[in-house]
Short mmCIF file of C-alpha atoms in Angstrom, two decimals:
data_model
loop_
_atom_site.label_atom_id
_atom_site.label_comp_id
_atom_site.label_asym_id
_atom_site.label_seq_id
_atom_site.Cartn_x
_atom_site.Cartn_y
_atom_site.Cartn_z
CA UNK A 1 22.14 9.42 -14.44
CA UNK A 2 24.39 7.15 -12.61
CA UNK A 3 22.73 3.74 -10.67
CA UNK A 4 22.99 4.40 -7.07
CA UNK A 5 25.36 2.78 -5.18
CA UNK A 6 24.58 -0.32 -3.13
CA UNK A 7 26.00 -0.36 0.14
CA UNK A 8 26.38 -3.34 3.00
CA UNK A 9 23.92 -1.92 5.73
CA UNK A 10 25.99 -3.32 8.46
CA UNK A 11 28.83 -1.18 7.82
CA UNK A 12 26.36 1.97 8.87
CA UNK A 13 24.55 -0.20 11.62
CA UNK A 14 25.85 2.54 14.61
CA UNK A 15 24.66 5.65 12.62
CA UNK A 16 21.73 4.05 11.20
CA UNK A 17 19.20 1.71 12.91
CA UNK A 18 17.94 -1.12 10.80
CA UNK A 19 14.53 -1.29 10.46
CA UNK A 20 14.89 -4.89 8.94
CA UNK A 21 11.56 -6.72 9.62
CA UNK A 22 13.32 -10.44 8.82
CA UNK A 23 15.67 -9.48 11.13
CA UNK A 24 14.03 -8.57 14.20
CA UNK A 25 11.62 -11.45 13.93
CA UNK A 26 14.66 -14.10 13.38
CA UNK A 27 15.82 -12.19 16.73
CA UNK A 28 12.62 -12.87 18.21
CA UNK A 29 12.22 -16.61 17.70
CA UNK A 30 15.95 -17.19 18.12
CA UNK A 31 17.12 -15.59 20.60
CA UNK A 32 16.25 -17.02 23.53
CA UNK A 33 16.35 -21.05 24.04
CA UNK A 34 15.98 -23.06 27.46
CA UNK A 35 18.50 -24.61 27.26
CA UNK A 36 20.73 -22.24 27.17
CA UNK A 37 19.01 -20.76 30.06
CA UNK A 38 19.12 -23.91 32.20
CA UNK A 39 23.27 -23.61 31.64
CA UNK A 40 23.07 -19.76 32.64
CA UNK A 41 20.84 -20.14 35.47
CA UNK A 42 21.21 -23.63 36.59
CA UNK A 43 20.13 -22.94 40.23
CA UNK A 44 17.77 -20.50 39.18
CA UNK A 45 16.00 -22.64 36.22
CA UNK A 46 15.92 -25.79 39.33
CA UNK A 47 14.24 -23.53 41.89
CA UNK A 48 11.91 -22.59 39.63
CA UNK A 49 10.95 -26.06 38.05
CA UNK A 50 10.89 -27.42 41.36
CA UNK A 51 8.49 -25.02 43.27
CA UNK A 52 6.07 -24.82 40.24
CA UNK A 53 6.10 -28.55 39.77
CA UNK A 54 5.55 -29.95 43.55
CA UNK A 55 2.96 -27.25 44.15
CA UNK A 56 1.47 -28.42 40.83
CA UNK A 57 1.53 -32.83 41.67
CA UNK A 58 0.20 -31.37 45.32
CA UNK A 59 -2.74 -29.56 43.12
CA UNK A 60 -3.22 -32.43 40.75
CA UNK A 61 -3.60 -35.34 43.89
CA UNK A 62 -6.34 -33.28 45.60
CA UNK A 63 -8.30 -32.28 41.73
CA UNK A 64 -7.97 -35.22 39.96
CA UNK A 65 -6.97 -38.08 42.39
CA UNK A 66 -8.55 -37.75 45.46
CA UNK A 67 -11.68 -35.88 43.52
CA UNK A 68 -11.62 -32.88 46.00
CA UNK A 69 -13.69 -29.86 44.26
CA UNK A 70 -11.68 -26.91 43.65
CA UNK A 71 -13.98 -24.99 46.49
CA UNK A 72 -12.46 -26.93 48.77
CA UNK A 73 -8.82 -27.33 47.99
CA UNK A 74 -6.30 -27.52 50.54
CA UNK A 75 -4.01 -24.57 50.48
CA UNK A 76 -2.50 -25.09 53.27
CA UNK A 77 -1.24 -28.55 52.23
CA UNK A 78 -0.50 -27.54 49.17
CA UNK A 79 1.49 -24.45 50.62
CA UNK A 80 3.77 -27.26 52.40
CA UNK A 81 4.25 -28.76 49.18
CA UNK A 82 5.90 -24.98 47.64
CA UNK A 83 8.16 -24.46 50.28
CA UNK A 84 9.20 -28.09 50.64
CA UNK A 85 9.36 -27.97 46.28
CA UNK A 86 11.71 -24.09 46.27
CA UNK A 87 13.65 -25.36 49.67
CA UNK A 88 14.58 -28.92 49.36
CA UNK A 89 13.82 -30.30 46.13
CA UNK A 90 14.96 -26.94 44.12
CA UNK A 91 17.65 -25.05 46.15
CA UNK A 92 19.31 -28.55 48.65
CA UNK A 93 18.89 -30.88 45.85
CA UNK A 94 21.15 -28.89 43.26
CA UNK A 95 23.39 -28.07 45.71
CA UNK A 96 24.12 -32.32 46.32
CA UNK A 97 23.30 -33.31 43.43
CA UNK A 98 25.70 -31.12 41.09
CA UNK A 99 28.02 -29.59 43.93
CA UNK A 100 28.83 -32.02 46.13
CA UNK A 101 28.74 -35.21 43.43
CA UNK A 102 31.08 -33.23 41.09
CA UNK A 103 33.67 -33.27 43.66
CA UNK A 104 32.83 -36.92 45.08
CA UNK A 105 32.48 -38.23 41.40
CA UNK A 106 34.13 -37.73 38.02
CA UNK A 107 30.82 -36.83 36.69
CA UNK A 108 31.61 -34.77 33.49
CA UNK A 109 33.79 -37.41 31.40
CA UNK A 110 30.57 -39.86 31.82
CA UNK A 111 27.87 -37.61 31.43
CA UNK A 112 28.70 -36.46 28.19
CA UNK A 113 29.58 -39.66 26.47
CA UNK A 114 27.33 -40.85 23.98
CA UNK A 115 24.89 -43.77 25.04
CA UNK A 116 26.87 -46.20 23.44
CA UNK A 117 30.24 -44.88 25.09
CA UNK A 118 28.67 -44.94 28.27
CA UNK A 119 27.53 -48.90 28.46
CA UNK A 120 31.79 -49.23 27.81
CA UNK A 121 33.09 -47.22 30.55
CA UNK A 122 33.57 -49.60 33.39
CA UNK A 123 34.75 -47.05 35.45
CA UNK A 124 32.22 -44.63 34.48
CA UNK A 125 29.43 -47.52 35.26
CA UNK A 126 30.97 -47.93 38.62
CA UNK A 127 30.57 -44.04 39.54
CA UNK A 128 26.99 -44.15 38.27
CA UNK A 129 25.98 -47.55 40.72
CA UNK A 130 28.22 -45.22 43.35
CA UNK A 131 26.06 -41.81 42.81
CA UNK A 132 22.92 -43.79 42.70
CA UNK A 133 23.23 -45.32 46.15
CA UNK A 134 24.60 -42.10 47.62
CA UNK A 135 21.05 -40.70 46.25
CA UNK A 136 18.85 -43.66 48.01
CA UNK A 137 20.71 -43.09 51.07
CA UNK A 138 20.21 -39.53 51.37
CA UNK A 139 16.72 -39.73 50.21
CA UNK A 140 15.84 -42.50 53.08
CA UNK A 141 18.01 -40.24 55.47
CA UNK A 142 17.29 -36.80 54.31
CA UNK A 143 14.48 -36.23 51.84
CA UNK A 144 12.19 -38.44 54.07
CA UNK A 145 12.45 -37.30 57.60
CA UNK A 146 13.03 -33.73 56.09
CA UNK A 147 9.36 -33.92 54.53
CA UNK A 148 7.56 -35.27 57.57
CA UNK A 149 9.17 -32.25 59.51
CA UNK A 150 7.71 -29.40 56.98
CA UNK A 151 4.68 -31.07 56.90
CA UNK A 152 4.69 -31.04 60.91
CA UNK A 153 5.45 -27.40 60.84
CA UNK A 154 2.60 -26.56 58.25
CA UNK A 155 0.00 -28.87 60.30
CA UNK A 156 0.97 -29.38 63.64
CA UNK A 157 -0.78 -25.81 64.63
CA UNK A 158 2.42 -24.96 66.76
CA UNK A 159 5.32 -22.16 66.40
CA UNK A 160 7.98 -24.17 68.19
CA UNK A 161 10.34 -26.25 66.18
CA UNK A 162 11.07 -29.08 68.26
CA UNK A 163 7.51 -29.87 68.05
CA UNK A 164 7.74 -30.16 64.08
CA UNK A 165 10.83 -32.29 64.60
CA UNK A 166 9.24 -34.87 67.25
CA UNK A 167 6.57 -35.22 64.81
CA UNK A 168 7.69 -35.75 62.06
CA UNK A 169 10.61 -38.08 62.73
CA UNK A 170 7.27 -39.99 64.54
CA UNK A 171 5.76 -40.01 61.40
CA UNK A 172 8.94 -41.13 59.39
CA UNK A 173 9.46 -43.73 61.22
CA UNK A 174 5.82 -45.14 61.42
CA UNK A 175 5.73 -44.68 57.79
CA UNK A 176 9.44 -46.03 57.08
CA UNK A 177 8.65 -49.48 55.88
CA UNK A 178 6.43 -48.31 53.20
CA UNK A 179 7.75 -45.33 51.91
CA UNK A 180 11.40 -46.64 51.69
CA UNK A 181 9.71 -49.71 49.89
CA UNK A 182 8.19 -47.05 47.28
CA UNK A 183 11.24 -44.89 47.04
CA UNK A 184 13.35 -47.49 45.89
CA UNK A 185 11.59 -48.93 43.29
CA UNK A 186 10.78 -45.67 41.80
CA UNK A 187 14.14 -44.07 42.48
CA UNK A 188 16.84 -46.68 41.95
CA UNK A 189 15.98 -47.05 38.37
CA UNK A 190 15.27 -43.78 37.71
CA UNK A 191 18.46 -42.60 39.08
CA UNK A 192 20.49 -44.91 36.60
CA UNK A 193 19.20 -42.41 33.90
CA UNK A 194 19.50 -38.90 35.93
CA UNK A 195 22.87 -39.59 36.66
CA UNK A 196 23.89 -40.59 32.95
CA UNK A 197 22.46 -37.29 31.14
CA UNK A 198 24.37 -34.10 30.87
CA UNK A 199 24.75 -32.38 34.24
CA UNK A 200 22.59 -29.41 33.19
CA UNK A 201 19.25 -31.26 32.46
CA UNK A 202 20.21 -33.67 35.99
CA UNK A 203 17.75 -31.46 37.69
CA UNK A 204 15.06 -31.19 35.06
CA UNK A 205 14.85 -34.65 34.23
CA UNK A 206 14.80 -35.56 37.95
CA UNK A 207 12.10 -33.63 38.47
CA UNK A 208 10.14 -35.11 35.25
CA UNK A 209 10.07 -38.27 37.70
CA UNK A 210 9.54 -36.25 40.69
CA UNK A 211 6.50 -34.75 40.08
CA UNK A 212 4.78 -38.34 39.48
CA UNK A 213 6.83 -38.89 42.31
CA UNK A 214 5.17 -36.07 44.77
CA UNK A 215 1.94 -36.74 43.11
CA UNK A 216 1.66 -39.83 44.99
CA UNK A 217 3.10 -38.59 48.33
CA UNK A 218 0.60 -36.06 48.56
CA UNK A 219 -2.32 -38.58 47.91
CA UNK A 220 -0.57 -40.77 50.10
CA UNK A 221 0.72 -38.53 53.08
CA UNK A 222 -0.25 -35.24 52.24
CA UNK A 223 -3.45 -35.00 54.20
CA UNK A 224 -3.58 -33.22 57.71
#
């Protein structure tokens, strides 16, 4: 009797499924991968990390800084802190942030240099000191007054919008010294390293700060 002969299964692999066990469990753990996700779905992937992470600092100020029992959590703060985390920090910020400072900024060339590369590149250097100042300016002129305004419009117990606005530009400008005081420190240094990484993880490593970040703005102004 003649051996039978061996055939390559992938030449039959339309007429006849593979029932390969290897297979579909190399599939399984390799076929999907963040970051390849974050590239795909950029906006997406910063939307998501940015509604789940501020409503999460919000959560973790009231629990576990401020001691509040979990009977009595604020939802309605922490509400202002998802809609200000999906609108601003997920959907506004990517739109600046990659958008806008790809065409003010040559932000690719630097940005995927290695370290060592990058500490050469005067011009490079010079775009990154550029971008981070852009980023303190809009955060004193934007982020800022732009919180104080949803938080108005969560608290203020009123449906009319220039009443949100009155009060919270009030509020961010009672509050100016000190927050813009806080903001630097924490964002000026931290923007020298968001702006030097690859322009898909910009986002998710800003927000790695951020949510120590809105941690302490919700201890600190969160409350009604």
């Amino acid at each position: 009797k003649s051996p039978t002969k061996l055939t390559d299964p992938l030449l039959d692999i339309k007429s006849e499924p593979t029932t390969d066990v290897s297979s579909e469990i190399t599939t399984t753990t390799t076929g999907w991968s963040y970051g390849e996700f974050a590239k795909t779905y950029p906006n997406v992937n910063n939307i998501g990390i940015a509604t789940i992470k501020t409503a999460s600092a919000d959560l973790l100020a009231q629990v576990a800084i401020a001691h509040t029992p979990v009977s009595e959590i604020d939802w309605q703060r922490a509400l202002l802190f998802c809609a200000f985390g999906a609108i601003y920090l997920g959907a506004f910020q990517y739109w600046y942030q990659v958008n806008v400072f790809k065409k003010l900024f040559d932000v690719d060339k630097f940005t995927t240099q290695p370290w060592g590369d990058k500490l050469k590149d005067t011009e490079g250097l010079k775009s990154l000191a550029a971008q981070t100042a852009v980023d303190l300016t809009v955060l004193t002129l934007v982020y800022l007054p732009t919180f104080y305004v949803f938080k108005a419009g969560v608290f203020s117990g009123s449906a009319d919008p220039s009443v949100w606005l009155s009060t919270g530009l009030n509020n961010y400008s009672t509050n100016f010294s000190k927050d813009e005081f806080d903001l630097i420190r924490v964002w000026a240094p931290a923007d020298l390293v968001i702006f030097s990484v690859p322009l898909y993880l910009r986002l998710p490593v800003r927000h790695i700060v951020s949510f120590v970040w809105t941690a302490y703005l919700s201890f600190s102004r969160g409350g009604h």
